XYZ file of C-alpha atoms in Angstrom:
709
model
C -81.769 20.169 -6.947
C -84.304 22.817 -6.657
C -87.128 21.928 -4.211
C -90.033 23.690 -5.391
C -94.149 23.148 -5.806
C -94.941 20.576 -8.227
C -96.580 22.078 -11.248
C -97.826 20.997 -14.744
C -97.355 23.877 -16.517
C -99.873 24.420 -19.659
C -99.202 25.690 -22.753
C -100.076 29.356 -22.480
C -101.122 29.293 -26.335
C -103.356 26.669 -26.080
C -106.736 28.594 -25.564
C -108.920 25.364 -25.920
C -107.820 23.877 -22.232
C -110.413 24.044 -19.745
C -110.009 24.243 -16.133
C -111.867 23.470 -12.718
C -110.532 25.124 -9.776
C -110.985 24.217 -6.053
C -110.123 26.446 -3.193
C -109.814 25.466 0.313
C -109.434 28.369 3.207
C -108.029 27.183 6.015
C -106.987 28.836 9.415
C -103.241 29.075 8.773
C -103.223 28.676 4.877
C -105.612 28.939 1.716
C -104.953 26.163 -0.791
C -105.978 25.860 -4.315
C -105.897 23.072 -7.044
C -106.321 23.718 -10.457
C -107.421 20.470 -12.975
C -107.189 20.757 -16.929
C -109.966 18.618 -18.396
C -108.332 18.020 -21.492
C -104.641 17.597 -20.526
C -105.391 15.839 -17.038
C -102.919 17.783 -15.283
C -103.029 19.660 -12.279
C -101.450 22.929 -10.753
C -101.325 23.787 -7.227
C -100.767 26.984 -4.822
C -100.720 27.431 -1.147
C -100.649 31.118 0.659
C -101.191 32.301 3.989
C -104.646 32.903 5.066
C -105.907 36.443 6.111
C -108.086 36.447 9.286
C -111.221 38.702 8.567
C -110.270 38.906 4.665
C -110.682 35.238 3.305
C -111.162 36.901 -0.293
C -107.398 37.890 -0.106
C -106.001 34.532 0.134
C -108.685 33.077 -2.324
C -107.644 35.737 -4.889
C -103.557 35.584 -4.161
C -104.077 31.795 -4.630
C -105.595 32.036 -7.976
C -103.436 34.386 -9.210
C -100.131 31.829 -8.429
C -101.719 29.318 -10.480
C -101.617 31.942 -13.752
C -104.657 29.782 -15.421
C -106.349 31.897 -18.338
C -109.541 33.233 -16.865
C -111.248 32.006 -20.002
C -110.416 28.497 -19.724
C -112.105 28.131 -16.124
C -115.438 26.585 -16.427
C -116.164 25.709 -12.740
C -114.976 27.436 -9.483
C -115.603 25.045 -6.226
C -114.879 26.930 -2.941
C -114.819 25.669 0.748
C -114.922 28.705 3.310
C -114.920 29.000 6.919
C -117.027 32.442 7.063
C -120.123 31.081 8.693
C -118.038 29.622 11.656
C -115.926 32.504 12.012
C -119.099 34.719 12.000
C -120.504 32.621 14.613
C -117.456 32.597 16.728
C -116.889 35.993 16.585
C -120.559 37.021 17.507
C -120.296 39.080 14.110
C -123.900 38.453 12.707
C -126.616 40.398 11.592
C -129.476 42.445 13.912
C -132.199 39.617 13.491
C -135.804 39.938 14.324
C -137.760 36.571 14.331
C -141.770 35.853 13.923
C -143.295 32.764 15.323
C -146.795 31.951 16.614
C -148.602 33.466 19.366
C -147.528 32.299 22.629
C -144.135 30.750 21.282
C -141.671 33.860 21.434
C -139.846 32.251 24.531
C -139.195 28.694 22.916
C -135.824 29.955 21.551
C -134.807 30.747 25.069
C -136.410 28.203 26.980
C -135.181 25.162 24.717
C -135.394 21.883 26.447
C -134.500 23.416 30.015
C -130.926 21.911 29.787
C -127.510 22.872 29.523
C -126.175 22.920 25.936
C -122.864 23.441 26.841
C -120.690 23.558 30.105
C -120.567 21.110 32.593
C -123.172 19.956 34.747
C -121.317 20.779 38.006
C -120.186 24.180 36.813
C -120.957 26.734 39.841
C -120.261 29.603 37.558
C -122.153 28.552 34.685
C -124.156 31.344 32.532
C -126.179 30.563 29.632
C -125.360 32.101 26.355
C -127.877 34.716 25.163
C -130.099 33.663 22.028
C -129.110 35.100 18.837
C -132.124 37.033 18.860
C -133.204 38.784 22.034
C -136.611 38.950 23.602
C -137.800 42.167 22.314
C -136.798 41.405 19.022
C -138.865 38.334 18.951
C -142.382 38.891 17.524
C -145.787 36.979 17.640
C -148.578 36.472 14.827
C -152.076 35.361 15.767
C -152.300 31.835 13.881
C -152.168 28.131 14.450
C -151.425 25.184 12.396
C -152.764 21.655 13.770
C -150.170 19.133 14.571
C -152.163 17.176 11.607
C -151.257 19.881 9.187
C -154.917 21.035 9.303
C -155.055 25.253 9.640
C -156.852 25.951 12.820
C -156.415 29.891 13.079
C -155.508 31.421 9.522
C -153.009 34.321 8.540
C -154.575 37.957 8.699
C -152.556 39.625 6.164
C -152.846 42.965 7.259
C -151.728 42.265 10.467
C -148.324 40.543 9.167
C -148.260 43.633 6.668
C -148.324 46.058 9.694
C -145.603 43.541 11.523
C -143.517 43.868 8.307
C -143.656 47.652 8.341
C -142.533 47.574 12.053
C -139.694 45.267 11.001
C -138.676 47.684 8.416
C -138.558 50.782 10.788
C -136.522 48.831 13.267
C -134.064 48.421 10.839
C -133.084 44.618 11.148
C -130.651 43.038 8.854
C -132.518 39.890 8.750
C -135.590 38.022 9.910
C -136.508 34.246 10.578
C -139.801 32.988 10.674
C -140.820 29.610 12.507
C -144.267 28.761 13.221
C -145.591 25.775 15.202
C -145.985 22.842 13.075
C -145.087 24.262 9.862
C -142.799 21.349 9.253
C -146.292 19.088 8.578
C -147.868 22.079 6.610
C -145.728 25.138 5.684
C -148.647 27.198 4.226
C -148.798 29.922 7.006
C -144.940 30.166 6.821
C -145.304 30.604 3.252
C -148.058 33.373 3.249
C -145.962 35.390 6.158
C -142.854 34.991 4.235
C -144.572 36.346 1.139
C -145.827 39.563 2.697
C -142.319 40.156 4.629
C -140.206 39.935 1.609
C -142.340 42.159 -0.322
C -142.339 44.889 2.234
C -138.512 44.225 3.625
C -137.190 44.143 0.037
C -133.735 43.144 0.191
C -133.732 41.818 3.988
C -133.017 38.487 3.847
C -135.984 36.120 5.298
C -135.138 32.778 6.576
C -138.104 30.484 6.696
C -137.824 26.983 8.732
C -139.534 24.986 6.868
C -137.249 26.256 3.921
C -134.454 24.781 5.730
C -135.828 21.767 7.454
C -139.009 20.012 7.486
C -138.441 18.484 10.814
C -140.269 18.104 13.945
C -139.168 19.962 17.095
C -140.049 24.081 17.164
C -136.911 24.361 19.437
C -134.522 22.981 16.854
C -136.381 24.690 13.722
C -136.512 27.929 15.401
C -132.625 27.656 16.462
C -132.134 26.616 12.989
C -134.060 29.437 11.193
C -132.470 32.147 13.831
C -128.736 30.887 13.257
C -129.328 31.108 9.497
C -130.720 34.790 9.518
C -127.805 35.605 11.636
C -125.191 34.458 9.244
C -126.982 35.240 6.129
C -125.881 38.903 5.452
C -122.121 38.173 6.356
C -122.231 35.173 3.835
C -123.862 37.186 1.179
C -121.636 39.957 1.498
C -118.627 37.515 1.345
C -120.071 35.432 -1.419
C -120.815 38.793 -3.342
C -117.204 39.896 -2.618
C -115.660 36.721 -4.425
C -118.207 36.585 -7.218
C -117.328 40.273 -8.069
C -113.385 39.809 -7.438
C -113.805 36.778 -10.030
C -115.705 38.724 -12.776
C -113.373 41.670 -12.352
C -110.824 39.063 -13.457
C -112.661 37.899 -16.291
C -113.407 34.717 -14.585
C -117.260 33.972 -15.732
C -117.368 30.260 -14.781
C -120.011 28.948 -12.124
C -119.216 29.546 -8.698
C -119.993 26.245 -6.186
C -119.682 26.523 -2.396
C -119.321 23.230 -0.697
C -121.932 22.309 1.940
C -121.625 20.533 4.914
C -123.237 17.457 3.737
C -120.543 16.915 1.395
C -121.849 18.038 -1.903
C -121.666 21.444 -3.804
C -124.560 23.715 -3.588
C -124.833 27.106 -6.144
C -123.822 30.439 -5.051
C -127.393 31.405 -4.921
C -128.232 28.378 -2.663
C -125.505 29.328 -0.364
C -126.847 32.807 -0.023
C -129.779 31.629 1.464
C -128.441 28.422 3.503
C -125.591 29.483 5.612
C -126.340 27.004 7.965
C -125.400 24.633 5.534
C -121.920 25.775 5.209
C -120.107 25.290 8.219
C -118.163 22.175 7.436
C -117.660 23.440 3.935
C -113.925 23.138 4.249
C -113.208 19.881 5.871
C -115.918 17.695 3.636
C -113.878 18.015 0.721
C -111.150 16.042 2.348
C -113.890 13.640 3.009
C -115.219 13.322 -0.474
C -111.590 12.727 -1.745
C -110.686 10.138 0.759
C -113.602 8.164 -0.412
C -112.867 8.189 -3.727
C -109.166 7.473 -3.387
C -109.647 4.548 -0.998
C -112.186 3.065 -3.639
C -109.685 3.295 -6.135
C -106.963 1.478 -3.604
C -109.882 -1.155 -2.411
C -110.193 0.130 1.030
C -113.679 0.022 2.259
C -113.553 1.288 6.140
C -111.818 4.461 6.707
C -111.462 6.965 9.366
C -110.487 10.585 7.737
C -107.729 12.369 9.552
C -107.501 16.368 8.379
C -104.793 18.225 10.684
C -104.021 21.642 9.584
C -102.513 24.601 11.332
C -105.530 25.273 13.778
C -107.512 22.162 14.076
C -107.863 18.353 13.446
C -110.784 16.947 11.932
C -111.985 13.465 11.752
C -114.670 11.534 10.344
C -115.504 7.707 10.082
C -116.897 6.130 7.122
C -118.032 2.541 6.932
C -118.145 0.812 3.299
C -116.865 4.121 2.228
C -120.316 5.820 3.355
C -119.206 9.017 5.493
C -121.479 9.091 8.787
C -124.151 11.729 8.672
C -125.845 13.645 11.474
C -129.001 15.306 11.452
C -129.243 16.694 15.110
C -126.184 18.813 15.621
C -125.201 21.856 17.647
C -122.844 24.677 17.023
C -121.748 26.090 20.506
C -124.952 26.204 22.256
C -127.314 26.690 19.293
C -128.954 23.578 17.962
C -128.794 23.143 13.950
C -131.186 20.517 12.514
C -129.475 20.219 8.979
C -127.764 17.253 7.406
C -123.985 17.344 7.619
C -120.945 14.960 7.684
C -120.566 13.438 11.428
C -117.084 15.512 11.822
C -115.562 15.827 14.992
C -113.274 18.607 15.528
C -110.618 19.474 17.922
C -108.395 22.411 18.560
C -105.069 20.373 17.521
C -103.306 21.812 14.711
C -99.452 22.484 13.909
C -100.019 25.828 15.105
C -101.502 24.875 18.466
C -99.535 26.560 21.023
C -97.568 24.958 23.556
C -97.498 26.615 27.402
C -97.653 25.843 30.948
C -100.607 25.669 33.098
C -100.651 27.328 36.568
C -99.634 24.411 37.913
C -96.554 24.171 35.639
C -97.813 21.095 33.422
C -97.454 21.258 29.815
C -100.379 22.250 27.655
C -101.034 22.006 24.158
C -103.911 23.949 22.181
C -106.661 24.364 21.813
C -104.989 28.291 21.401
C -103.457 28.728 18.210
C -100.951 30.700 16.685
C -102.867 31.196 13.610
C -101.666 32.390 10.317
C -100.440 35.870 11.661
C -97.812 35.357 14.018
C -98.145 31.934 13.255
C -95.394 29.341 14.871
C -92.006 31.024 15.745
C -90.150 29.321 13.429
C -92.043 31.120 10.695
C -90.186 34.262 11.732
C -93.466 36.370 11.731
C -93.403 37.445 15.387
C -94.449 34.495 17.148
C -92.757 33.871 20.559
C -94.513 30.925 22.185
C -93.668 27.597 20.696
C -96.063 25.357 18.736
C -96.574 21.732 17.574
C -94.798 23.091 14.332
C -91.913 24.065 16.426
C -91.586 20.647 18.398
C -91.569 18.911 15.120
C -88.737 21.221 13.738
C -86.768 20.869 17.322
C -87.028 17.078 16.812
C -85.601 17.069 13.304
C -88.763 16.104 11.441
C -89.173 19.090 9.474
C -86.610 21.030 6.910
C -84.974 24.436 7.438
C -83.280 23.966 4.053
C -86.574 23.936 1.925
C -89.806 26.135 1.948
C -93.093 24.429 3.314
C -94.917 27.126 1.142
C -93.871 29.900 -0.941
C -90.888 31.393 0.162
C -91.566 30.210 3.604
C -88.620 28.869 5.438
C -88.305 27.855 9.059
C -86.187 29.058 11.593
C -84.782 26.768 14.266
C -83.145 29.078 16.381
C -86.481 30.915 16.533
C -88.271 27.401 17.698
C -85.191 27.159 20.420
C -85.821 30.325 21.603
C -89.272 30.002 21.932
C -88.652 26.784 24.043
C -86.075 28.407 26.111
C -88.869 30.766 27.417
C -90.852 27.752 28.602
C -87.898 26.197 30.068
C -87.131 29.120 32.007
C -90.518 29.120 33.481
C -90.004 25.497 34.579
C -86.890 26.224 36.121
C -84.789 23.847 34.082
C -81.937 24.191 31.320
C -81.553 24.185 27.713
C -80.378 20.628 27.950
C -84.073 19.590 28.320
C -85.369 21.315 25.060
C -85.780 17.947 23.232
C -87.111 16.229 26.091
C -89.975 19.366 26.305
C -90.460 19.109 22.594
C -91.079 15.319 22.522
C -93.335 15.603 25.426
C -95.502 18.320 24.089
C -95.666 16.084 20.784
C -96.749 13.265 22.538
C -99.438 15.371 24.365
C -100.720 16.174 20.945
C -100.901 12.681 19.397
C -102.753 11.710 22.804
C -105.244 14.426 22.150
C -105.813 13.482 18.296
C -105.904 9.856 19.342
C -108.744 10.932 21.602
C -110.619 12.405 18.725
C -110.297 9.113 16.486
C -111.635 7.185 19.640
C -114.650 9.833 19.714
C -115.912 8.862 16.163
C -115.399 5.130 16.425
C -114.970 3.431 19.744
C -117.512 5.823 21.324
C -119.985 4.979 18.743
C -119.526 1.406 18.609
C -116.666 0.745 16.380
C -113.189 -0.724 16.731
C -110.553 1.628 14.801
C -108.295 -1.330 14.315
C -111.026 -2.099 11.753
C -110.453 1.063 9.816
C -107.508 2.711 7.657
C -106.464 6.122 8.783
C -106.699 8.376 5.809
C -104.143 11.551 6.543
C -103.916 14.709 4.883
C -103.938 18.494 5.732
C -100.656 20.236 5.860
C -99.584 18.518 9.245
C -101.692 15.126 8.984
C -99.100 12.965 7.500
C -96.489 14.273 9.876
C -98.544 12.942 12.828
C -101.200 10.178 11.660
C -98.554 7.122 11.947
C -97.895 7.938 15.462
C -101.668 8.255 15.920
C -102.106 4.787 14.286
C -99.428 3.462 16.725
C -101.391 4.593 19.916
C -104.950 3.019 18.543
C -103.444 0.123 16.960
C -104.284 0.918 13.470
C -102.272 -0.907 10.974
C -102.847 0.927 7.921
C -102.693 4.459 6.790
C -103.100 6.268 3.695
C -101.503 9.604 2.671
C -102.380 10.867 -0.575
C -100.068 12.835 -2.825
C -100.346 16.481 -2.193
C -102.186 16.326 1.336
C -102.079 19.766 1.918
C -104.360 20.474 -0.972
C -106.353 17.333 -0.412
C -109.465 18.931 0.658
C -109.305 21.351 -2.303
C -108.918 18.632 -4.516
C -112.122 16.915 -3.026
C -114.160 20.183 -3.702
C -113.525 19.546 -7.391
C -114.672 16.185 -7.251
C -117.921 16.741 -5.462
C -121.245 16.160 -6.995
C -124.071 18.391 -6.342
C -126.092 17.299 -3.424
C -129.031 18.337 -1.792
C -130.982 16.798 1.170
C -134.617 16.655 1.588
C -136.953 15.658 4.481
C -140.805 15.000 5.075
C -142.513 14.268 8.518
C -143.797 10.498 8.684
C -145.063 9.669 12.080
C -146.274 6.637 13.271
C -145.535 2.922 14.160
C -144.906 0.901 11.187
C -147.600 -1.645 12.440
C -149.968 0.934 11.515
C -148.444 2.042 8.382
C -148.966 0.889 4.660
C -146.153 0.681 2.138
C -148.452 2.889 -0.096
C -148.073 5.642 2.453
C -144.381 5.026 2.466
C -143.995 5.289 -1.364
C -146.158 8.540 -1.621
C -143.866 10.143 0.831
C -141.065 8.764 -1.506
C -142.383 9.936 -4.523
C -142.911 13.614 -2.924
C -138.943 13.397 -2.085
C -138.065 12.264 -5.744
C -139.826 15.063 -7.386
C -137.980 17.614 -5.284
C -134.647 15.797 -5.667
C -135.246 15.562 -9.363
C -136.190 19.545 -9.456
C -133.027 20.245 -7.462
C -130.942 18.418 -9.942
C -132.803 19.956 -12.749
C -131.737 23.127 -11.564
C -128.134 22.347 -11.368
C -128.244 20.889 -14.967
C -127.517 17.718 -14.053
C -128.283 14.896 -16.690
C -130.784 12.201 -15.767
C -128.051 9.584 -16.443
C -125.920 10.685 -13.634
C -128.172 11.211 -10.749
C -128.541 9.285 -7.833
C -131.343 9.141 -5.002
C -130.861 7.349 -1.886
C -133.362 6.790 0.577
C -133.234 6.585 4.704
C -135.756 7.013 7.793
C -135.340 8.278 11.022
C -136.469 5.522 13.438
C -136.763 4.520 16.796
C -138.474 1.858 19.203
C -141.881 3.042 20.456
C -141.344 5.163 23.921
C -137.790 6.636 22.741
C -137.139 10.150 22.455
C -134.138 9.976 20.000
C -133.763 8.052 16.614
C -131.269 6.742 14.485
C -130.864 7.091 10.466
C -131.611 3.687 8.911
C -131.183 3.445 5.132
C -134.427 1.832 3.532
C -135.888 2.193 0.137
C -139.721 1.549 0.096
C -139.928 0.575 -3.649
C -137.011 -2.156 -2.596
C -137.635 -3.227 1.029
C -140.738 -3.976 2.901
C -141.440 -3.242 6.763
C -140.011 -6.378 7.704
C -136.615 -5.634 5.995
C -136.879 -1.949 7.784
C -137.470 -3.390 11.416
C -134.601 -5.776 10.644
C -131.956 -3.091 9.609
C -133.325 -0.908 12.619
C -132.309 -3.940 14.981
C -128.913 -4.081 13.589
C -128.354 -0.590 13.730
C -129.365 -0.033 17.321
C -127.325 -3.041 18.515
C -124.530 -1.775 16.847
C -124.964 1.703 18.454
C -126.074 0.442 21.890
C -125.344 -2.830 22.302
C -128.719 -4.702 22.388
C -132.222 -4.845 20.310
C -135.703 -4.853 21.397
C -137.268 -7.672 19.002
C -140.695 -7.522 21.025
C -141.113 -3.531 20.611
C -142.434 -1.899 17.527
C -140.443 0.401 15.435
C -141.598 4.099 14.729
C -140.309 6.198 12.053
C -140.433 9.971 12.479
C -139.121 11.203 9.053
C -138.056 10.145 5.487
C -135.349 11.383 3.817
C -133.485 11.432 0.578
C -130.203 12.545 -0.750
C -130.326 13.553 -4.387
C -126.819 13.669 -6.018
C -125.663 14.342 -9.627
C -122.268 15.104 -11.018
C -120.986 17.455 -13.817
C -118.672 16.628 -16.578
C -115.635 17.727 -14.745
C -116.034 15.764 -11.750
C -116.811 12.463 -13.667
C -113.997 12.982 -16.077
C -111.263 13.433 -12.919
C -109.339 10.458 -12.370
C -107.099 10.276 -9.296
C -104.249 8.168 -11.317
C -103.801 11.249 -13.194
C -102.491 12.886 -9.897
C -100.018 10.469 -9.660
C -98.755 10.810 -12.902
C -97.828 14.325 -12.346
C -94.737 12.403 -10.399
C -91.201 12.489 -12.067
C -90.211 9.017 -13.265
C -86.508 9.876 -12.700
C -85.893 8.782 -9.190
C -82.168 9.246 -9.473
C -81.975 12.319 -6.912
C -85.099 11.060 -4.711
C -82.901 11.001 -1.823
C -82.474 14.561 -0.573
C -80.348 14.190 2.717
C -79.802 12.304 5.725
C -80.461 14.171 8.933
C -80.814 13.207 12.819
C -84.795 12.935 13.569
C -85.756 12.185 17.102
C -87.993 9.157 17.555
C -89.170 7.737 20.885
C -86.019 8.399 23.295
C -83.127 8.546 20.910
C -81.800 10.382 17.589
C -81.843 8.128 14.271
C -80.100 8.780 11.274
C -83.058 9.027 8.706
C -82.938 9.291 5.188
C -85.337 12.180 3.723
C -87.178 11.432 0.432
C -88.565 14.037 -2.098
C -91.922 12.563 -2.666
C -92.244 13.538 -6.223
C -89.126 11.104 -7.114
C -90.555 8.165 -5.631
C -91.512 5.565 -8.033
C -94.655 3.255 -7.861
C -94.207 0.152 -6.172
C -90.636 -0.017 -4.223
C -90.784 -0.168 -0.122
C -89.631 2.226 2.211
C -88.803 1.132 5.871
C -88.889 3.526 8.748
C -87.632 5.681 10.002
C -88.027 7.968 7.320
C -89.076 11.400 6.224
C -90.765 12.151 2.690
C -91.284 15.434 1.750
C -93.158 17.016 -0.579
C -94.726 20.863 -1.222
C -97.361 21.819 1.576
C -96.773 18.727 3.551
C -94.303 16.115 4.969
C -94.788 12.382 5.904
C -93.071 11.268 9.220
C -92.482 7.220 9.073
C -91.580 5.826 12.469
C -89.660 2.676 13.138
C -91.652 -0.252 12.400
C -93.602 1.141 9.241
C -93.004 0.015 5.759
C -94.272 2.442 2.587
C -95.345 1.549 -0.706
C -96.448 3.941 -3.335
C -99.744 3.459 -5.410
C -100.597 4.479 -9.218
C -102.044 7.322 -7.601
C -98.855 8.712 -5.982
C -100.911 7.743 -2.419
C -98.485 6.118 0.334
C -99.788 3.063 1.498
C -98.553 2.813 5.095
C -98.530 -0.500 6.784
C -97.380 -1.597 10.463
C -95.270 -4.397 10.435
C -96.204 -4.993 14.121
C -99.137 -7.441 12.827
C -101.031 -8.165 9.730
C -103.436 -5.413 9.097
C -107.023 -6.131 9.772
C -107.674 -3.828 6.459
C -106.361 -5.538 3.488
C -104.985 -3.367 0.676
C -105.517 -4.096 -2.694
C -103.142 -6.118 -4.839
C-alpha cells in the first residue's frame, strides 16, 4: 500500500467551492491546511522552511495544495518573522521621542537584571534597542491625573521631526510620561511626526498599550519600532506574491493573544505577533477538547526546533500581560506559553566533562538531522528515535523525504568515539539522549503547572506538532498524567487552529484605586468605553453583532503590593464583594494564602473583544475525522523492533488513516500518519474519537481527567 499524505481531492471543474487556508511557519517545516467550506473537506501539505526566506515555504506549500486561487476567501498565517528579527539583531535603525528628562528611562529600567544569573561574574547588560544618542526629548508634561501641565510646542516638534528625517531613521517610537492616562500629547506629537516623516512608521506607546509603567511602555514602543520595517517588508512580500498568484482573499495574521488580526493591523503591531505560530495549536486544542468533553488541558507542541506548552483551565488559556523578550520588557497581552529549545532537531553532543547534552542548539531545516541526508553530521533527537525503531525508513515523513538509519548510526558513532566507547553502545546512548529530552520537556510542563500552583495530574496533555505525539506519552508517564489527546494530523494542528481562530483584540484602560474608594458607576463608565472600543474593532472586521463576544477582567492586588493578578470580573453582573472574593481565590491559588483583612486595589480594566467569520463558525472538527478511510483491512503496516525502557519489543505499526473509531489499541505500538508519528509505550490504551483524535489512557490508574462517553 502506498503511504502518502492524506488528501481529499477537489473536483477541479467545480468553481463554486470556497476555501480558507491556514499556514504555520516553523523553524524546520512550513505546514499548510486548506478547508473547503462547501464540501467540508481538508487538504494538507508540508514543505521545509527556508531560513531568512519564510515566504518561499509559504508559497511553495500553497502551490502543493493546487487550490484554485479564485476559491480562496481567507488566508490565515502564523509567522515567526518578529521573533527572528529580534533574535538575529536585524531590526530597524530607530529613534525615540520622550518627555524632557526621561530619555534614560529605557536604559535605567528598574535597575535589575532581566537576563543572566544573579551571581554571573561576567554579566554584561544588553544594549537598548535605541541608543542614547538616538533618544530625543520634548518639553511637555502630562500630570499623573491626566491634566496637562506643560503643553506641546508644535514648532519645536516639527523641527525635531525634520532632524529625525535628516538622520535617516527607519522607524520612530514615541513614549511620553503618563500618556496611558491621557494620550493627548502623544497624539499631537505623532500627528506632526507622521506628516513630516511620510512612510517612516511611528510607534506610539498609548496606541500599543494603555498601562502604567513608563519603562515597560517605552520598551514596548521601542521593540515595535525596531521590528516594524522588517515585518512590513515581509507582509508586503507575501501579500504581493499572493496577488501575483491571483489570490485576492483577505489575509489574516495570527496574534499572540490567540486571535486573528488584519494585515493592516499586523503592519503596525509587530509586538503582537511573537507567538503567531504556537497560538494556533492552542486555539485548535480548546475546540477539540470542548468537543471531546475534557475541560482542563496542557498543550504540548513539539516541532523540530522547540517545544511550546500552555495550561488552560476550564478550556480558558492562561494569559500573560507582563512579558519579556530576552532582556526587553513587552507589555502586550499574549498566551502564557512557555518555550524551551527542545525539538526533533535538537542536537545531541558532549559537554566538556563528557556528559551528554541535548539542545537547545538545533539542526534546523538545513542541514537538519543527520537522518535527513542533507549534510547534518551531529545526531539529533530525531536520529535517536530512528535508532530506537520509532521512526520509519520505508515511508516518507514529508513530501519525498525518507530517513536514513545508516546516517544516524554514523552520527552517533562520532559521539561514541569521543566518549571512548564502542558501537555496541549506540542504542544505550540514543536511549539516554531521549530520556534527557523527556526530562527537559517534563520540566517545561512543570513550569506552567506546578510552578503556578496546579497539579499536572488534574490535566490532560494535548500533543501536536511534528514530534509532539512521539514524545507526549513518555512525558505523561514522567509526570503522572493519565490522559493524552493526539489530534488527527498533529503536524498541521497549529495551521488548523489558525483557520479556526476568531478575530480578537484586547483593550485596556487605567483604573486606579482601592475598591473601598470606588463606585460601581466608575467601573461601568470605564467598561462602557472599553465596549465601544471593542465594538468599533469588530465592526472594522465586519463581524456581525450576533457573533461578537466581550469578556472583562481587572488587574488587582492587595494594598501595598507592587504586582497584580488578572481577575475575571464584569461590573454589570458582579459587585465589589464578588471582585474581592474572586481575587482572594486567585491569590490563594497562586501564592497559597489570602489576606481577608487587606483592601483590594485595581490598576486597570481590560476587555477581550472577539468575533468569528462565517468560515471559522462553520468548521466542524468531526469533518476532519471523516477524512479517514472506512476500510481498515490494511491498517497494520508492519511489525518492527522498537526500543522501550531497556529492551526491544516486537511492535505493531499502524496507518492512522485506516484506524476505525472506537476500537482500542494497547501499547506498545506505533501509529504513523502524514507529518506525524504517535509512539505508544507499554501501559497505555488508545481509543479513536469521531474527530479522529487518539484518546490515550494510562492503565496505571483511573484517569483524574474523565473522557467523554
